[in-house]
Amino acid sequence: MPLKEAEDQIRLLDERLSKTEDREERQAILDEKNRILKDAYENLTSYDRVYLARKPTRPGVRDYIKNIFSEFYELHGDRLMRDDPAVIGGIASLDGIAVTVIGHCKGKNLEENIKCNFGMPNPEGYRKALRLMKQAEKFNRPIITFIDTPGAYPGIESEEHGQGEAIARNLLEMGSLQVPIISIVIGEGGSGGALAMSVADRIWMLENAVYSILSPEGFASILWKDASRAREAAELMKLTSFDLYQMGIADRLFAEPKGGLNQNSRSIYQRLKTALKAELEQLAKLNKRTLIEQRYKKYRRIGDCSPK
Amino acid sequence: MISLFKERRQKLTLFKSSRQKNIQHRISVPEGLYTRCPGCKQDFISEQVAANYYVCPGCGYHMRLTAQGRIKLIADKGSMRELNAGLITRENLDFPGYSEKLASLEAQTGLKEAVVTGVCSIDGISTVIGVMDSRFLMGSMGSVVGEKITRAVEYATKRRLPIVIFTASGGARMQEGIISLMQMAKTSNALARHSQAGLLYISVMTHPTTGGVTASFASLGDIILAEPGALIGFAGPRVIEQTIRQKLPEGFQRAEFLLEHGFLDMIVERQNLKSTLGSLLRLHSPSAILNRKKGGG
């Protein structure tokens, strides 16, 4: 049973539970609940992971910034046009080391989501990210990006302002930045909109995060002209963290509690913090040339197609 | 004696050329005597359209050109040497029906993939070129397209040559999933190195150039040209209309629109494309660069 349906059933069972005092009935309901949860969590499909990655109760970039770093100062604007609230970025301290942190910003409710455009950046968002990355390079600060976006926004203004150019520019520039870059996919890694902030030395993914060429809905609608076949598409697309790890694109995965991360999940912050500190220590040992050469090779080998 | 040989040779050439004419004639018939212009919807004699490099003789509409047609238009006669023609797709996604699709497209188009790369001369200047062909899965970029573009750029960097890429693409190739997406980073990184070496990259956007190709190498030229009326954008018009739930304005995402918004340097008609490229390449050749005093200070 799809996870979303299982969760709906659990809600109904909880309602029944609150209405009865009968011990036997309560026990039966609890058993049923456990059975459903166990069954659902043990057989997560790719589309279940997409569902978990998109869940509004999942921690967002602001949660990670608040719980991993101190002294975060958000910086605004691309210096050309405006400030895009779909991208958040600034300077912070990782246990005393100055870093630049950038991420896609999704809202937790409709009001917040309208403000940050559901985490879908316009070109100004990518240009702000690039400005902050260039600033990081100038001051020798490592860059840490948090990826969580359905994709770059497809609208009239975003086209007028050069969405394609903005993404392309980031890809080109990120490949040659002389400071370490670590990208962590915390939720949805949607298409070029995610890639434009994740050309990195290390790509990490949380267990239930996904990273794909397009949303499963978009994929189904392009290939089969039927967006409702998204579930089927997700299985074919190889978009889970395990798929990306197997393909050598994700370098490291971080386990999540059963049912995915929520607002009470605390351990993920400490695990990420420890990992970031250790990884930056390793990356700091490489000279600039080696760092960039290794980053180049990381992407260079993806999609090898020499004749067999 | 010598004159006898001459006479025989002349007769032989005459015979050969008449035979060739016959073959050409025979080939042109099944293709259809007339071609309908997608712009003005008028019919024109196919031979006339072909002779005009597939630009409508009536309204000037630029019809799609095959990779071979483009090479014939741009490269000096006989100068094209193809690179990495043998690269093939490895099954990345096990996408159902994908390898069959590739095989049938190869049979249909004679192309192994959606891009042809090579080195040629343009007005006598040695140049690396990449030419996309939209007949092959909408010119989409999968691993082979990404790899061929990357290798062409690396070849140009190594030999200190300029590169010209003609784009025609629906974007990243769905069937190869995330691997296709990563080709955007791979090709862009290769272009960064070409640029850092002080070399010239001219991007020529032709109809249509969208998605992951617009959002990577197509938008990274030192100089960006486009053909008149070409559709150029990141998101496709249909996706935008569905998202914003309104009709798009006339001329939206056309080359002229991009020029107005500052994302193109020039719109060049097909008949002037080769001479424009030739001039631009010449202006960037070492002999055209002002010799300045070496050293700092």
Coordinates of C-alpha atoms in Angstrom, one line a residue:
Chain A
M1 CA 0.0 0.0 0.0
P2 CA 1.4 3.4 -0.8
L3 CA 2.7 5.3 2.2
K4 CA 0.3 8.2 1.8
E5 CA -2.7 5.8 1.9
A6 CA -1.2 4.0 4.9
E7 CA -0.9 7.4 6.7
D8 CA -4.5 8.2 5.9
Q9 CA -5.6 4.9 7.3
I10 CA -3.6 5.5 10.5
R11 CA -5.3 8.8 10.9
L12 CA -8.7 7.1 10.7
L13 CA -7.6 4.5 13.2
D14 CA -6.4 7.2 15.6
E15 CA -9.8 8.8 15.4
R16 CA -11.5 5.5 16.3
L17 CA -9.0 5.0 19.1
S18 CA -9.9 8.4 20.6
K19 CA -13.6 7.4 20.6
T20 CA -13.4 4.1 22.4
E21 CA -12.6 3.1 26.0
D22 CA -13.0 -0.6 25.4
R23 CA -9.6 -2.3 26.1
E24 CA -9.9 -5.1 23.7
E25 CA -11.0 -2.8 20.9
R26 CA -8.2 -0.4 21.6
Q27 CA -5.7 -3.2 21.5
A28 CA -7.0 -4.4 18.2
I29 CA -6.8 -0.9 16.7
L30 CA -3.2 -0.5 18.0
D31 CA -2.2 -3.9 16.5
E32 CA -3.8 -2.9 13.2
K33 CA -1.9 0.4 13.3
N34 CA 1.4 -1.3 13.9
R35 CA 0.8 -3.8 11.2
I36 CA 0.1 -1.1 8.6
L37 CA 3.1 1.0 9.6
K38 CA 5.5 -1.9 9.6
D39 CA 4.2 -3.0 6.2
A40 CA 4.4 0.5 4.8
Y41 CA 7.9 1.4 6.1
E42 CA 9.4 -1.9 5.2
N43 CA 8.3 -1.7 1.6
L44 CA 8.9 1.9 0.6
T45 CA 8.6 2.4 -3.1
S46 CA 10.5 5.1 -5.0
Y47 CA 7.3 7.2 -5.1
D48 CA 6.9 6.8 -1.4
R49 CA 10.3 8.4 -1.1
V50 CA 9.2 11.2 -3.4
Y51 CA 6.3 11.7 -1.1
L52 CA 8.5 11.8 2.0
A53 CA 11.0 14.1 0.3
R54 CA 8.2 16.6 -0.3
K55 CA 6.4 16.3 3.0
P56 CA 5.9 19.8 4.5
T57 CA 6.7 18.5 8.0
R58 CA 10.2 17.6 6.9
P59 CA 13.0 19.9 8.1
G60 CA 13.8 22.7 5.6
V61 CA 17.0 24.6 5.0
R62 CA 16.3 27.1 7.8
D63 CA 16.2 24.2 10.3
Y64 CA 19.5 22.9 9.1
I65 CA 21.1 26.3 9.3
K66 CA 19.7 27.0 12.8
N67 CA 20.8 23.6 14.2
I68 CA 24.2 23.1 12.5
F69 CA 25.7 26.5 12.4
S70 CA 26.0 29.5 14.7
E71 CA 26.2 33.2 13.9
F72 CA 24.3 32.9 10.6
Y73 CA 23.9 36.2 8.8
E74 CA 21.6 36.1 5.9
L75 CA 22.8 38.2 2.9
H76 CA 20.4 39.4 0.2
G77 CA 20.1 40.2 -3.4
D78 CA 21.9 39.5 -6.7
R79 CA 23.1 43.1 -7.1
L80 CA 21.4 43.2 -10.5
M81 CA 17.7 43.1 -10.1
R82 CA 16.2 41.9 -6.8
D83 CA 16.3 39.5 -3.9
D84 CA 14.8 36.0 -4.7
P85 CA 13.3 34.5 -1.5
A86 CA 13.4 31.0 -3.0
V87 CA 17.1 31.0 -2.3
I88 CA 18.6 31.7 1.1
G89 CA 22.3 32.4 1.7
G90 CA 24.7 33.9 4.0
I91 CA 27.8 33.6 6.2
A92 CA 27.9 31.3 9.2
S93 CA 30.2 29.6 11.6
L94 CA 30.7 25.9 11.7
D95 CA 32.3 25.5 15.1
G96 CA 34.5 28.5 14.6
I97 CA 35.2 28.0 10.9
A98 CA 33.6 30.6 8.6
V99 CA 31.5 29.1 5.8
T100 CA 29.1 30.3 3.2
V101 CA 25.7 28.5 3.4
I102 CA 23.2 28.6 0.5
G103 CA 20.0 26.6 0.1
H104 CA 16.6 26.4 -1.6
C105 CA 13.9 27.7 0.7
K106 CA 10.6 25.9 0.8
G107 CA 7.8 27.1 3.1
K108 CA 6.0 25.1 5.8
N109 CA 2.6 26.4 5.0
L110 CA 0.8 28.0 2.1
E111 CA 1.6 31.6 3.2
E112 CA 5.3 30.9 3.5
N113 CA 5.3 28.9 0.3
I114 CA 3.7 31.8 -1.7
K115 CA 6.4 34.1 -0.4
C116 CA 9.3 31.8 -1.4
N117 CA 7.6 30.5 -4.5
F118 CA 7.5 26.9 -3.3
G119 CA 11.3 26.8 -3.4
M120 CA 11.4 27.4 -7.2
P121 CA 14.1 30.0 -7.9
N122 CA 14.0 32.6 -10.6
P123 CA 17.2 33.6 -12.3
E124 CA 17.9 36.2 -9.6
G125 CA 18.1 33.4 -7.1
Y126 CA 20.8 31.6 -9.0
R127 CA 22.6 34.9 -9.5
K128 CA 22.4 35.6 -5.8
A129 CA 23.8 32.1 -5.1
L130 CA 26.7 32.8 -7.5
R131 CA 27.5 36.2 -6.0
L132 CA 27.7 34.6 -2.5
M133 CA 29.9 31.7 -3.9
K134 CA 32.3 34.2 -5.5
Q135 CA 32.4 36.1 -2.2
A136 CA 33.1 32.8 -0.4
E137 CA 36.0 32.2 -2.8
K138 CA 37.4 35.6 -2.2
F139 CA 37.5 35.1 1.5
N140 CA 38.6 31.5 1.3
R141 CA 35.4 30.1 2.9
P142 CA 34.1 26.6 2.1
I143 CA 30.6 26.5 0.5
I144 CA 27.8 24.3 1.8
T145 CA 24.6 24.1 -0.2
F146 CA 21.3 22.6 0.9
I147 CA 19.3 21.3 -2.1
D148 CA 15.5 21.2 -1.8
T149 CA 13.6 22.4 -4.9
P150 CA 10.9 21.1 -7.3
G151 CA 13.0 22.8 -10.0
A152 CA 13.7 26.2 -11.5
Y153 CA 10.5 28.3 -11.9
P154 CA 8.9 28.1 -15.4
G155 CA 7.3 31.5 -15.9
I156 CA 7.2 34.5 -18.2
E157 CA 9.5 36.7 -16.1
S158 CA 12.0 33.9 -15.4
E159 CA 12.4 33.4 -19.1
E160 CA 12.7 37.1 -19.8
H161 CA 15.4 37.3 -17.2
G162 CA 17.3 34.4 -18.6
Q163 CA 16.6 31.3 -16.5
G164 CA 18.7 29.1 -18.8
E165 CA 21.7 31.5 -18.8
A166 CA 21.6 31.8 -15.0
I167 CA 21.7 28.1 -14.5
A168 CA 24.4 27.6 -17.2
R169 CA 26.5 30.3 -15.6
N170 CA 26.4 28.7 -12.2
L171 CA 27.4 25.3 -13.7
L172 CA 30.4 26.8 -15.5
E173 CA 31.5 28.9 -12.5
M174 CA 31.0 26.3 -9.8
G175 CA 33.3 23.9 -11.6
S176 CA 36.2 26.3 -11.1
L177 CA 35.6 27.8 -7.6
Q178 CA 38.8 27.5 -5.6
V179 CA 37.2 26.6 -2.3
P180 CA 35.6 23.3 -1.2
I181 CA 31.9 22.8 -2.0
I182 CA 29.7 20.2 -0.3
S183 CA 26.1 19.8 -1.4
I184 CA 23.5 18.1 0.7
V185 CA 20.2 17.0 -0.9
I186 CA 17.8 17.3 2.0
G187 CA 14.5 16.9 0.1
E188 CA 13.7 17.3 -3.6
G189 CA 16.6 17.5 -6.0
G190 CA 14.6 18.8 -8.9
S191 CA 16.3 19.0 -12.3
G192 CA 18.5 21.9 -13.5
G193 CA 17.2 24.0 -10.6
A194 CA 18.9 21.7 -8.2
L195 CA 22.0 21.1 -10.3
A196 CA 22.7 24.9 -10.5
M197 CA 23.5 24.9 -6.8
S198 CA 25.1 21.4 -6.5
V199 CA 28.2 21.2 -8.7
A200 CA 30.3 20.1 -5.8
D201 CA 33.3 18.2 -4.5
R202 CA 30.9 16.0 -2.4
I203 CA 27.3 15.3 -2.9
W204 CA 25.5 13.9 0.1
M205 CA 21.9 12.7 0.3
L206 CA 19.6 12.1 3.1
E207 CA 18.0 8.7 2.9
N208 CA 14.6 9.8 1.7
A209 CA 15.8 12.7 -0.5
V210 CA 15.5 12.3 -4.2
Y211 CA 17.4 13.8 -7.1
S212 CA 16.1 13.5 -10.7
I213 CA 16.1 15.0 -14.2
L214 CA 12.5 16.1 -13.7
S215 CA 9.6 15.5 -11.3
P216 CA 8.0 12.1 -11.8
E217 CA 4.8 14.0 -12.9
G218 CA 6.7 15.9 -15.5
F219 CA 8.6 12.8 -16.7
A220 CA 5.3 10.9 -17.1
S221 CA 3.7 13.8 -18.9
I222 CA 6.6 14.2 -21.4
L223 CA 7.0 10.5 -22.1
W224 CA 3.5 9.2 -21.9
K225 CA 1.5 12.4 -22.1
D226 CA -0.1 11.4 -18.8
A227 CA 1.1 13.0 -15.5
S228 CA -1.0 10.6 -13.4
R229 CA 1.5 7.8 -14.2
A230 CA 4.0 9.5 -11.9
R231 CA 4.2 6.5 -9.5
E232 CA 5.2 4.3 -12.4
A233 CA 7.7 6.9 -13.7
A234 CA 9.3 7.2 -10.3
E235 CA 10.2 3.5 -10.3
L236 CA 11.9 3.8 -13.7
M237 CA 13.7 7.0 -13.0
K238 CA 16.2 5.7 -10.4
L239 CA 15.9 8.8 -8.3
T240 CA 16.3 7.6 -4.8
S241 CA 19.4 8.2 -2.7
F242 CA 20.3 4.5 -3.0
D243 CA 20.1 4.7 -6.8
L244 CA 22.3 7.8 -6.9
Y245 CA 24.8 6.2 -4.6
Q246 CA 24.9 3.1 -6.8
M247 CA 25.5 5.3 -9.9
G248 CA 28.4 7.0 -8.1
I249 CA 26.7 10.4 -8.1
A250 CA 25.9 10.6 -4.4
D251 CA 29.1 10.1 -2.3
R252 CA 27.4 9.5 1.1
L253 CA 24.0 8.8 2.5
F254 CA 22.5 9.7 5.9
A255 CA 20.0 7.4 7.4
E256 CA 16.6 8.7 8.5
P257 CA 14.2 7.4 11.2
K258 CA 11.3 5.2 10.1
G259 CA 8.7 7.3 8.4
G260 CA 11.2 10.0 7.4
L261 CA 12.5 13.1 9.2
N262 CA 10.1 15.4 11.0
Q263 CA 10.2 18.4 13.2
N264 CA 11.2 16.2 16.2
S265 CA 14.2 14.7 14.4
R266 CA 17.3 16.0 16.2
S267 CA 20.1 13.5 15.6
I268 CA 20.4 14.4 11.9
Y269 CA 21.8 17.8 12.7
Q270 CA 24.6 16.5 14.9
R271 CA 25.5 13.7 12.4
L272 CA 25.7 16.2 9.6
K273 CA 27.7 18.7 11.6
T274 CA 30.3 16.0 12.6
A275 CA 30.5 14.8 9.0
L276 CA 30.9 18.3 7.6
K277 CA 33.7 19.2 10.0
A278 CA 35.5 16.0 9.1
E279 CA 35.0 16.3 5.4
L280 CA 36.2 19.9 5.3
E281 CA 39.3 18.9 7.2
Q282 CA 40.0 16.4 4.5
L283 CA 39.2 18.7 1.6
A284 CA 41.4 21.4 3.2
K285 CA 44.4 19.2 2.7
L286 CA 44.1 19.4 -1.1
N287 CA 45.7 22.3 -2.9
K288 CA 43.4 24.5 -5.1
R289 CA 44.6 22.8 -8.3
T290 CA 44.0 19.3 -7.0
L291 CA 40.6 20.3 -5.6
I292 CA 39.4 21.6 -8.9
E293 CA 41.0 18.8 -10.9
Q294 CA 39.2 16.2 -8.7
R295 CA 35.9 18.1 -9.1
Y296 CA 36.3 18.1 -12.9
K297 CA 36.9 14.4 -12.9
K298 CA 34.0 13.7 -10.7
Y299 CA 31.6 15.0 -13.4
R300 CA 33.9 14.0 -16.3
R301 CA 33.3 10.3 -15.7
I302 CA 29.5 10.4 -15.5
G303 CA 28.0 8.9 -18.6
D304 CA 31.0 7.0 -20.0
C305 CA 30.2 5.7 -23.4
S306 CA 33.4 4.6 -25.0
P307 CA 32.9 1.7 -27.4
K308 CA 33.0 -1.5 -25.5
Chain B
M1 CA 48.8 10.4 -78.5
I2 CA 48.4 12.7 -75.6
S3 CA 45.4 14.4 -77.2
L4 CA 43.8 11.0 -77.6
F5 CA 44.0 10.4 -73.8
K6 CA 42.6 13.9 -73.2
E7 CA 39.6 13.2 -75.4
R8 CA 38.9 9.9 -73.6
R9 CA 39.1 11.5 -70.2
Q10 CA 36.7 14.2 -71.2
K11 CA 34.2 11.7 -72.5
L12 CA 34.6 9.7 -69.2
T13 CA 33.9 12.8 -67.1
L14 CA 30.9 13.7 -69.2
F15 CA 29.5 10.1 -68.8
K16 CA 30.1 10.2 -65.0
S17 CA 28.4 13.5 -64.5
S18 CA 25.4 12.5 -66.6
R19 CA 25.1 9.4 -64.5
Q20 CA 25.3 11.4 -61.3
K21 CA 22.6 13.8 -62.5
N22 CA 20.3 10.8 -63.1
I23 CA 20.9 9.5 -59.6
Q24 CA 20.2 12.9 -58.1
H25 CA 17.0 13.1 -60.1
R26 CA 15.9 9.7 -59.0
I27 CA 16.5 10.5 -55.3
S28 CA 14.6 13.8 -55.4
V29 CA 11.4 12.3 -56.6
P30 CA 10.4 10.1 -53.6
E31 CA 11.1 13.0 -51.2
G32 CA 8.2 14.9 -52.7
L33 CA 8.4 17.5 -55.4
Y34 CA 7.0 20.1 -53.2
T35 CA 7.9 21.3 -49.7
R36 CA 5.3 23.1 -47.6
C37 CA 6.8 26.0 -45.5
P38 CA 5.8 25.6 -41.9
G39 CA 5.8 29.4 -41.7
C40 CA 3.6 30.7 -44.6
K41 CA 2.1 27.3 -45.4
Q42 CA 2.8 27.7 -49.1
D43 CA 4.2 25.0 -51.3
F44 CA 7.6 25.4 -53.0
I45 CA 9.5 23.2 -55.3
S46 CA 11.7 21.1 -53.0
E47 CA 14.8 21.6 -55.1
Q48 CA 14.4 25.3 -54.9
V49 CA 14.0 25.1 -51.1
A50 CA 17.1 22.9 -50.8
A51 CA 19.1 25.3 -52.9
N52 CA 18.1 28.1 -50.6
Y53 CA 19.5 26.1 -47.6
Y54 CA 15.9 25.3 -46.5
V55 CA 15.0 28.9 -46.0
C56 CA 11.5 29.5 -47.4
P57 CA 11.8 31.4 -50.7
G58 CA 8.5 33.1 -49.9
C59 CA 8.6 34.3 -46.3
G60 CA 12.2 33.6 -45.1
Y61 CA 11.1 31.0 -42.5
H62 CA 14.2 29.0 -41.4
M63 CA 13.3 25.3 -41.7
R64 CA 15.2 22.7 -39.7
L65 CA 18.5 21.7 -41.1
T66 CA 20.0 18.2 -40.7
A67 CA 23.4 17.9 -39.2
Q68 CA 24.8 17.0 -42.6
G69 CA 23.0 19.9 -44.2
R70 CA 24.5 22.3 -41.6
I71 CA 28.0 21.0 -42.1
K72 CA 27.7 21.4 -45.8
L73 CA 26.5 25.0 -45.3
I74 CA 29.3 25.9 -42.8
A75 CA 32.4 23.8 -43.3
D76 CA 34.8 24.5 -46.3
K77 CA 34.2 21.8 -48.9
G78 CA 35.8 18.5 -47.9
S79 CA 37.4 19.9 -44.8
M80 CA 35.2 18.1 -42.2
R81 CA 36.8 15.3 -40.2
E82 CA 34.4 13.8 -37.8
L83 CA 35.5 13.0 -34.2
N84 CA 34.3 10.3 -31.8
A85 CA 31.7 9.0 -34.3
G86 CA 31.8 5.6 -32.7
L87 CA 30.5 6.6 -29.2
I88 CA 27.5 4.6 -28.2
T89 CA 24.9 4.7 -25.4
R90 CA 25.4 2.3 -22.5
E91 CA 22.1 1.3 -20.9
N92 CA 22.0 3.6 -17.8
L93 CA 18.4 3.4 -16.9
D94 CA 17.2 0.2 -18.6
F95 CA 14.4 2.3 -19.9
P96 CA 11.9 0.1 -21.7
G97 CA 12.2 0.3 -25.4
Y98 CA 15.1 2.8 -25.3
S99 CA 17.7 0.8 -27.2
E100 CA 15.1 -0.2 -29.8
K101 CA 14.3 3.4 -30.2
L102 CA 17.9 4.3 -30.7
A103 CA 18.3 1.6 -33.3
S104 CA 15.3 2.6 -35.3
L105 CA 16.4 6.3 -35.3
E106 CA 19.8 5.3 -36.6
A107 CA 18.1 3.4 -39.4
Q108 CA 15.8 6.3 -40.1
T109 CA 18.3 9.2 -40.0
G110 CA 21.6 7.6 -40.6
L111 CA 22.8 9.3 -37.4
K112 CA 24.3 7.4 -34.5
E113 CA 23.3 10.1 -32.1
A114 CA 21.8 13.6 -31.8
V115 CA 25.1 15.4 -32.3
V116 CA 27.9 15.3 -34.9
T117 CA 31.3 16.7 -33.8
G118 CA 34.4 17.2 -35.7
V119 CA 37.1 19.5 -36.9
C120 CA 36.9 21.5 -40.1
S121 CA 37.9 24.8 -41.6
I122 CA 35.5 27.7 -41.9
D123 CA 36.7 30.3 -44.4
G124 CA 40.1 28.7 -44.1
I125 CA 40.2 28.8 -40.3
S126 CA 40.6 25.5 -38.5
T127 CA 37.7 25.2 -36.1
V128 CA 36.1 22.5 -33.9
I129 CA 32.4 22.2 -34.5
G130 CA 29.4 20.4 -32.9
V131 CA 26.2 20.2 -34.8
M132 CA 23.0 18.9 -33.2
D133 CA 20.2 17.3 -35.2
S134 CA 16.7 17.5 -33.9
R135 CA 15.5 14.5 -35.9
F136 CA 17.3 12.3 -33.3
L137 CA 15.0 12.1 -30.2
M138 CA 14.4 15.8 -30.4
G139 CA 18.1 16.5 -30.3
S140 CA 18.0 15.5 -26.6
M141 CA 21.2 15.3 -24.6
G142 CA 22.0 11.9 -23.1
S143 CA 25.4 10.5 -22.2
V144 CA 26.7 10.3 -25.7
V145 CA 25.7 13.9 -26.7
G146 CA 27.3 15.1 -23.4
E147 CA 30.4 13.0 -23.9
K148 CA 30.8 14.1 -27.6
I149 CA 30.4 17.8 -26.8
T150 CA 32.8 17.5 -23.8
R151 CA 35.4 15.6 -26.0
A152 CA 35.1 18.2 -28.7
V153 CA 35.6 21.0 -26.3
E154 CA 38.6 19.3 -24.7
Y155 CA 40.0 18.6 -28.2
A156 CA 39.7 22.3 -29.0
T157 CA 41.3 23.3 -25.7
K158 CA 44.2 21.0 -26.2
R159 CA 44.9 22.2 -29.7
R160 CA 44.1 25.8 -29.0
L161 CA 41.3 25.9 -31.5
P162 CA 38.0 27.9 -31.5
I163 CA 34.8 25.9 -31.2
V164 CA 31.4 26.6 -32.7
I165 CA 28.4 24.6 -31.5
F166 CA 25.0 24.7 -33.4
T167 CA 22.3 23.7 -30.9
A168 CA 18.9 22.2 -31.7
S169 CA 17.5 20.3 -28.7
G170 CA 14.5 19.6 -26.5
G171 CA 16.9 19.5 -23.5
A172 CA 18.2 16.7 -21.4
R173 CA 17.2 13.2 -22.5
M174 CA 14.5 11.7 -20.2
Q175 CA 15.4 8.1 -20.9
E176 CA 18.8 8.4 -19.3
G177 CA 17.5 10.1 -16.2
I178 CA 20.0 11.8 -13.9
I179 CA 22.9 10.8 -16.1
S180 CA 21.6 13.2 -18.7
L181 CA 21.2 16.0 -16.2
M182 CA 24.8 15.6 -15.1
Q183 CA 26.0 16.1 -18.7
M184 CA 25.0 19.7 -18.2
A185 CA 27.7 20.1 -15.6
K186 CA 30.2 18.1 -17.5
T187 CA 29.9 20.1 -20.7
S188 CA 29.9 23.4 -18.8
N189 CA 33.0 22.5 -16.9
A190 CA 34.8 21.6 -20.1
L191 CA 33.8 25.0 -21.6
A192 CA 35.2 26.7 -18.5
R193 CA 38.6 25.3 -19.2
H194 CA 38.4 26.3 -22.9
S195 CA 37.5 29.8 -21.8
Q196 CA 40.2 30.0 -19.2
A197 CA 42.7 29.1 -22.0
G198 CA 41.6 32.3 -23.7
L199 CA 39.9 30.5 -26.6
L200 CA 36.8 31.5 -28.5
Y201 CA 33.5 29.7 -28.3
I202 CA 30.6 30.7 -30.5
S203 CA 27.2 29.3 -29.7
V204 CA 24.7 29.3 -32.6
M205 CA 21.2 28.6 -31.4
T206 CA 18.8 27.1 -34.0
H207 CA 15.2 26.1 -33.8
P208 CA 14.4 24.8 -31.2
T209 CA 16.9 25.2 -28.3
T210 CA 15.4 24.5 -24.9
G211 CA 15.7 22.9 -21.5
G212 CA 19.0 21.5 -20.3
V213 CA 20.9 22.5 -23.4
T214 CA 19.8 26.1 -23.0
A215 CA 20.7 25.8 -19.3
S216 CA 24.2 24.6 -20.1
F217 CA 26.5 24.9 -23.1
A218 CA 24.2 26.8 -25.5
S219 CA 24.1 29.8 -23.2
L220 CA 27.8 30.0 -22.5
G221 CA 29.3 31.3 -25.7
D222 CA 31.6 34.3 -25.8
I223 CA 29.4 35.2 -28.6
I224 CA 25.9 33.9 -29.0
L225 CA 24.1 33.9 -32.4
A226 CA 20.7 32.6 -33.4
E227 CA 18.8 32.0 -36.5
P228 CA 15.7 34.1 -37.1
G229 CA 12.5 32.9 -35.4
A230 CA 14.3 30.1 -33.4
L231 CA 12.5 29.0 -30.3
I232 CA 14.9 29.5 -27.4
G233 CA 14.1 29.0 -23.7
F234 CA 14.6 27.0 -20.6
A235 CA 11.1 25.8 -19.9
G236 CA 9.0 24.8 -22.9
P237 CA 6.0 27.0 -23.8
R238 CA 3.5 24.3 -22.9
V239 CA 4.9 23.8 -19.4
I240 CA 4.9 27.6 -18.8
E241 CA 1.3 27.9 -19.9
Q242 CA 0.2 25.0 -17.7
T243 CA 2.1 26.6 -14.7
I244 CA 0.8 30.2 -15.0
R245 CA -2.5 29.2 -16.6
Q246 CA -2.5 31.9 -19.2
K247 CA -1.7 32.3 -22.9
L248 CA 1.8 33.3 -23.7
P249 CA 2.4 36.6 -25.7
E250 CA 3.1 36.5 -29.4
G251 CA 6.8 36.0 -30.2
F252 CA 7.6 34.8 -26.6
Q253 CA 10.9 32.9 -26.5
R254 CA 11.7 33.6 -30.1
A255 CA 15.2 34.7 -31.1
E256 CA 14.0 38.3 -31.5
F257 CA 12.6 38.2 -28.0
L258 CA 15.9 37.0 -26.6
L259 CA 17.9 39.6 -28.5
E260 CA 15.6 42.3 -27.0
H261 CA 16.1 40.9 -23.5
G262 CA 19.9 40.8 -23.8
F263 CA 20.5 37.1 -24.1
L264 CA 21.8 37.0 -27.7
D265 CA 24.4 39.0 -29.5
M266 CA 23.0 38.8 -33.0
I267 CA 20.4 37.1 -35.2
V268 CA 22.0 35.9 -38.4
E269 CA 20.1 34.7 -41.4
R270 CA 21.2 31.4 -42.7
Q271 CA 22.6 32.8 -46.0
N272 CA 25.0 35.0 -44.0
L273 CA 25.9 32.5 -41.3
K274 CA 29.1 31.2 -42.8
S275 CA 30.5 34.6 -43.7
T276 CA 29.6 35.9 -40.3
L277 CA 31.3 33.0 -38.5
G278 CA 34.3 33.3 -40.8
S279 CA 34.7 37.0 -40.0
L280 CA 34.3 36.5 -36.2
L281 CA 36.8 33.6 -36.3
R282 CA 39.3 35.7 -38.2
L283 CA 38.9 38.6 -35.8
H284 CA 39.9 36.2 -33.0
S285 CA 42.8 34.6 -34.8
P286 CA 46.3 35.2 -33.4
S287 CA 47.2 37.3 -36.5
A288 CA 44.4 39.8 -35.7
I289 CA 45.4 40.4 -32.1
L290 CA 47.3 43.6 -31.3
N291 CA 50.8 42.7 -30.3
R292 CA 51.5 44.2 -26.9
K293 CA 54.6 44.6 -24.8
K294 CA 55.1 41.4 -22.8
G295 CA 55.6 41.4 -19.0
G296 CA 54.1 43.3 -16.1
G297 CA 54.5 46.9 -15.0

